[in-house]
XYZ file of C-alpha atoms in Angstrom:
389
model
C -28.375 -52.124 36.863
C -25.745 -51.146 39.360
C -24.690 -47.519 39.075
C -21.275 -47.018 37.524
C -20.737 -43.415 38.516
C -19.308 -44.342 41.885
C -16.090 -45.519 40.204
C -13.395 -42.917 39.805
C -9.872 -43.202 38.488
C -7.750 -40.117 38.999
C -4.571 -39.259 37.170
C -2.476 -36.147 37.456
C -0.923 -35.513 34.058
C 2.728 -34.466 33.978
C 1.932 -31.256 32.137
C 4.120 -28.296 32.995
C 2.537 -25.104 34.276
C 2.983 -22.142 31.955
C 2.451 -18.418 31.885
C 1.068 -16.497 28.960
C -1.366 -13.723 28.315
C -4.692 -15.165 27.176
C -7.788 -13.100 26.496
C -11.256 -14.539 25.861
C -13.945 -13.138 23.589
C -17.061 -11.544 25.067
C -19.320 -14.526 24.316
C -21.437 -12.667 21.733
C -22.427 -14.243 18.420
C -23.620 -11.450 16.125
C -21.359 -12.480 13.227
C -21.325 -16.209 13.963
C -18.923 -16.097 16.974
C -15.389 -16.278 15.442
C -14.313 -13.469 17.793
C -17.008 -13.546 20.465
C -16.231 -17.185 21.252
C -12.598 -16.784 20.214
C -9.447 -16.463 22.290
C -6.429 -14.207 21.743
C -3.011 -15.164 23.125
C -0.077 -12.757 23.077
C 3.586 -13.600 23.662
C 6.862 -11.728 23.125
C 10.604 -12.387 23.287
C 11.477 -8.826 24.226
C 11.652 -7.685 20.607
C 9.000 -9.508 18.593
C 5.340 -10.127 19.345
C 3.200 -13.119 18.381
C -0.574 -12.748 18.424
C -2.607 -15.925 18.032
C -6.374 -15.801 17.473
C -8.102 -19.127 18.141
C -11.472 -18.447 16.586
C -14.898 -19.689 17.608
C -16.865 -22.065 15.411
C -17.912 -19.379 12.919
C -15.888 -18.623 9.783
C -13.630 -15.545 9.543
C -15.662 -13.781 6.841
C -15.023 -10.210 7.999
C -12.262 -8.026 9.461
C -10.643 -8.140 12.886
C -9.280 -4.830 14.112
C -6.998 -4.625 17.154
C -6.580 -1.033 18.342
C -3.245 -0.489 20.116
C -2.432 2.175 22.685
C 1.341 2.024 23.222
C 2.433 5.611 23.860
C 1.196 9.101 24.683
C -1.298 10.743 22.340
C -3.743 8.827 20.220
C -7.478 9.058 19.560
C -10.456 8.950 21.917
C -12.889 8.051 19.120
C -12.980 6.783 15.530
C -15.265 9.670 14.536
C -12.504 11.505 12.647
C -11.279 8.484 10.707
C -12.083 8.933 7.006
C -9.730 6.490 5.298
C -11.808 4.076 3.161
C -9.013 3.176 0.739
C -9.420 -0.595 1.024
C -11.372 -3.155 3.040
C -9.057 -3.188 6.054
C -8.747 0.606 6.113
C -12.560 0.793 6.086
C -12.668 -1.581 9.035
C -10.076 0.451 10.973
C -12.002 3.664 10.295
C -15.423 2.178 10.898
C -16.331 4.054 7.736
C -16.834 2.803 4.162
C -17.169 6.180 2.499
C -20.914 6.358 3.239
C -21.797 4.343 6.318
C -20.185 4.801 9.715
C -20.129 2.949 13.058
C -18.229 5.162 15.463
C -16.469 3.782 18.521
C -15.861 6.039 21.501
C -13.032 4.619 23.596
C -12.945 4.566 27.412
C -10.918 7.050 29.438
C -7.184 6.175 29.503
C -7.417 4.256 26.241
C -6.351 6.360 23.258
C -4.948 4.121 20.492
C -2.299 5.276 18.041
C -2.058 2.074 15.960
C -4.278 -0.648 14.574
C -3.513 -4.205 13.580
C -6.142 -5.364 11.125
C -6.612 -8.656 9.281
C -9.123 -10.692 7.366
C -8.766 -14.074 5.696
C -6.488 -12.612 3.000
C -4.031 -10.228 4.663
C -2.909 -8.729 7.952
C -1.178 -5.397 8.423
C -0.287 -2.622 10.838
C -1.313 1.010 10.441
C -0.598 4.201 12.338
C -3.904 5.938 12.908
C -4.510 9.265 11.185
C -7.531 11.534 11.634
C -9.123 13.169 8.585
C -6.690 11.457 6.213
C -5.159 8.180 5.168
C -3.882 5.886 7.890
C -0.130 5.367 7.609
C 0.659 1.791 6.565
C 3.572 0.507 8.630
C 4.209 -3.093 7.646
C 2.704 -6.537 7.179
C 1.593 -8.476 10.259
C 2.669 -11.760 8.586
C -0.726 -13.446 8.710
C -0.605 -17.257 8.839
C -2.517 -18.957 7.290
C -4.030 -16.743 4.612
C -6.606 -17.305 1.904
C -9.009 -19.281 4.087
C -11.883 -18.279 6.358
C -12.215 -21.703 7.984
C -8.830 -22.166 9.701
C -9.184 -22.901 13.425
C -6.622 -20.222 14.309
C -4.663 -17.339 12.823
C -1.214 -16.060 13.819
C 0.324 -12.594 13.462
C 3.965 -11.694 14.095
C 5.509 -8.248 14.299
C 8.416 -6.283 15.682
C 7.573 -4.103 18.656
C 8.772 -1.004 16.780
C 5.877 -1.443 14.328
C 3.511 -0.314 17.089
C 5.742 2.416 18.434
C 7.449 0.519 21.277
C 11.166 1.044 21.902
C 11.652 -0.367 25.403
C 9.714 -2.851 27.518
C 6.740 -4.282 25.649
C 3.635 -2.918 27.315
C 0.447 -1.700 25.663
C -3.336 -1.504 25.950
C -5.624 -2.961 23.308
C -9.175 -3.643 22.188
C -10.437 -6.094 19.519
C -13.499 -5.451 17.353
C -15.027 -7.344 14.440
C -16.863 -5.747 11.509
C -17.483 -5.949 7.785
C -15.823 -3.927 5.013
C -18.960 -1.795 4.885
C -18.343 -0.674 8.503
C -21.294 -2.779 9.687
C -20.100 -3.647 13.176
C -20.874 -6.807 15.136
C -21.308 -7.126 18.876
C -18.256 -9.407 19.058
C -15.302 -7.982 20.985
C -12.274 -9.009 23.006
C -11.741 -6.499 25.794
C -15.236 -5.183 26.423
C -18.672 -6.654 27.038
C -20.408 -5.242 23.980
C -24.159 -4.931 23.429
C -26.588 -7.841 23.140
C -27.239 -7.139 19.450
C -24.982 -6.082 16.587
C -23.991 -2.419 16.632
C -24.651 -2.161 12.881
C -24.088 1.410 11.557
C -24.552 3.051 14.942
C -22.227 4.706 17.471
C -21.080 2.684 20.452
C -19.235 3.671 23.616
C -16.686 1.101 24.752
C -16.464 0.715 28.521
C -13.237 -1.285 28.982
C -10.020 -2.485 27.366
C -7.196 -4.932 28.040
C -3.496 -4.590 28.839
C -0.446 -6.597 27.859
C 2.881 -6.271 29.636
C 5.092 -7.845 32.260
C 3.829 -11.241 33.524
C 2.023 -11.512 36.813
C 4.220 -12.005 39.876
C 2.075 -14.983 40.838
C 2.513 -18.723 40.462
C 0.796 -22.024 41.167
C 2.764 -24.316 43.447
C 0.378 -27.248 43.479
C -2.919 -28.571 42.072
C -4.705 -31.880 42.708
C -8.186 -33.363 42.499
C -10.206 -36.174 44.068
C -13.784 -37.429 44.195
C -16.083 -36.910 47.155
C -19.622 -38.327 46.910
C -19.757 -38.151 43.122
C -18.377 -34.633 42.837
C -14.830 -33.654 41.869
C -12.973 -31.453 44.353
C -10.004 -29.426 43.110
C -7.290 -28.199 45.451
C -4.567 -25.710 44.493
C -1.999 -23.446 46.081
C -0.650 -20.114 44.825
C 2.177 -17.770 45.823
C 2.723 -14.110 45.016
C 1.252 -10.657 45.437
C -2.444 -10.224 44.692
C -4.311 -7.191 43.362
C -7.979 -8.083 42.778
C -7.330 -11.166 40.652
C -9.824 -13.973 40.095
C -9.600 -17.711 39.550
C -11.285 -19.265 36.550
C -11.908 -22.999 36.856
C -11.817 -24.634 33.432
C -12.785 -28.096 32.233
C -12.354 -29.976 28.960
C -13.250 -33.453 27.800
C -10.356 -33.630 25.296
C -7.574 -31.827 27.171
C -7.532 -28.967 24.656
C -10.829 -27.108 24.341
C -11.364 -25.813 27.864
C -14.543 -24.100 29.002
C -14.917 -21.939 32.090
C -17.230 -23.631 34.584
C -16.840 -21.186 37.476
C -15.118 -18.000 38.627
C -14.143 -17.288 42.243
C -12.232 -14.409 43.901
C -8.491 -14.733 44.474
C -7.809 -12.735 47.610
C -4.362 -13.793 48.831
C -1.602 -16.366 48.502
C -2.469 -19.723 50.017
C -4.718 -22.743 49.493
C -8.010 -22.846 47.584
C -10.550 -25.481 46.597
C -13.543 -25.843 44.297
C -16.228 -28.523 44.000
C -17.497 -29.497 40.565
C -20.990 -30.620 41.504
C -21.805 -31.970 38.048
C -18.698 -33.654 36.631
C -18.710 -35.156 33.170
C -18.702 -38.881 32.611
C -15.534 -40.350 31.129
C -12.267 -38.413 31.108
C -12.329 -34.763 32.156
C -9.371 -32.392 32.301
C -9.238 -29.528 34.795
C -7.028 -26.473 35.128
C -7.215 -23.193 36.981
C -6.389 -19.799 35.501
C -5.351 -16.879 37.688
C -6.640 -13.779 35.894
C -5.672 -10.177 36.559
C -7.996 -7.217 36.044
C -6.035 -6.399 32.854
C -6.650 -9.852 31.401
C -3.232 -11.391 32.063
C -3.365 -15.063 32.990
C -1.265 -17.667 34.695
C -2.352 -21.286 34.308
C -1.938 -24.203 36.665
C -0.896 -27.642 35.564
C -3.693 -29.817 34.170
C -5.171 -32.726 36.111
C -7.284 -35.490 34.555
C -10.203 -37.270 36.247
C -11.683 -40.406 34.674
C -15.207 -41.245 35.776
C -17.452 -43.970 34.409
C -19.881 -42.506 31.882
C -23.205 -41.469 33.334
C -26.033 -43.867 32.553
C -29.102 -42.533 30.789
C -32.047 -44.556 29.514
C -35.206 -43.034 28.030
C -37.899 -44.029 25.534
C -40.610 -42.250 23.532
C -42.938 -42.833 20.594
C -42.204 -41.286 17.188
C -44.091 -42.089 13.939
C -45.177 -45.481 15.167
C -41.700 -46.460 16.322
C -40.526 -46.885 19.879
C -37.340 -44.827 20.172
C -34.950 -46.028 22.855
C -32.143 -43.721 23.934
C -29.327 -45.219 25.953
C -25.990 -43.683 26.847
C -23.186 -44.596 29.172
C -24.175 -48.243 29.527
C -21.611 -51.034 29.299
C -21.325 -52.366 25.766
C -22.976 -55.670 24.900
C -26.353 -57.370 24.493
C -29.481 -56.325 26.370
C -33.081 -57.528 26.456
C -35.741 -54.821 26.056
C -39.225 -55.787 27.286
C -42.356 -53.663 26.875
C -45.058 -54.529 29.455
C -48.668 -53.327 29.451
C -50.703 -52.282 32.498
C -51.912 -55.864 32.966
C -48.307 -57.056 33.380
C -48.221 -58.751 29.979
C -45.133 -58.456 27.725
C -46.085 -57.078 24.287
C -42.554 -56.632 22.962
C -39.407 -58.598 23.738
C -36.397 -57.632 21.649
C -32.645 -57.894 21.934
C -30.594 -54.702 21.672
C -26.854 -54.593 21.259
C -25.061 -51.460 22.460
C -21.834 -50.999 20.537
C -21.028 -47.420 21.500
C -21.361 -46.063 17.917
C -24.841 -44.613 18.491
C -27.171 -43.653 21.323
C -30.609 -44.024 19.658
C -32.321 -47.304 18.739
C -35.710 -47.332 16.890
C -37.997 -50.365 17.358
C -41.087 -51.058 15.257
C -44.327 -51.541 17.186
C -47.152 -53.759 16.056
C -50.362 -51.963 15.143
C -52.050 -54.285 17.642
C -50.346 -52.526 20.561
C -53.092 -50.237 21.962
C -52.488 -46.798 23.485
C -51.716 -46.671 27.161
C -49.018 -46.452 29.801
C -46.341 -49.118 29.449
C -43.310 -50.142 31.443
C -40.039 -50.647 29.581
C -37.442 -52.901 31.137
C -33.856 -52.860 29.845
C -32.129 -55.938 31.218
C -28.431 -56.764 30.960
C -27.000 -60.246 30.653
C -26.061 -60.125 34.346
C -29.730 -59.736 35.234
C -29.532 -56.150 36.422
C -32.172 -53.891 34.875
C -33.362 -50.343 34.333
C -37.084 -49.502 34.129
C -38.899 -46.558 32.618
C -42.524 -45.749 31.873
C -43.733 -44.493 28.491
C -47.102 -43.254 27.271
C -48.092 -44.689 23.904
C -50.902 -42.883 22.141
């Protein structure tokens, strides 16, 4: 069968470029990945802040704590936090009255506030050592009462976290239970490989939110070269150790990072996706600062014919045929023994609703190596070998 992957249709979508601060989780999954595979976006209008957590696939069964460093002073550790008055206060303190999981913060990060939320409520507290944290106000959690929402939004006035002028602050996100049992899921630091549990942990990094990057994308395009997709883009602005993250999605919404490359100066860049997806793929490039701020390019869409796959194996006396990416329609499947004799000749119809097709084999078919031919109506065919035993 003639390969279909050589066909490429390319469309540049008329999406507008945008700038926002987007921060990814650390990729850890200790509590099921709602934070580790999550993404936090932060926006402001000069007075009010909106924080938007797009969670990973896991449910939000525990508490998210966002420590905020917005002014001078603050705490270098949670060791002196003793407030265990309710579930969110326990999470902020890392202390449930008996068990403790102390965080030691990195140099230059000394938070004074915490935004904490679970599925039921979100609030803002001023941190107090050896006493009760000072409740400031609600964080206006939306939605509430559910652990399975795909995303959660918080809104607050900048004064609630001690900001009077330009909105700039440092932050760190952690995820733990109301018994202070801490996961390894963070936004802002790498975290350990396993859950921290009721143990101390020293944080090595944090993130910053503030004025947008003085950088912009002026162009992005893509084209195919020998079955790979090559992206081209151009950027302007002043660079300070930023990086480019190349992202791809098959639905235009759920992007995954496929590569990271240095961003050294304004000018032109390119990247080759050596293993593009079949069908429609969406690409964008994120310019990421060392503090986590991001500027996104426009999105471009590449449509490639689906990659053909054809395999077969034996399972419980049935011949299992797996086919994907083939044109829809009727096919003839022929099983041929080592003497060149056909022992099975069936019609298969690929309708796109499934990829696996079981076929019953006669008990008279002896063990051995067989050739399987999958032939389309146009006469083109694919051949595989299978061991029946």
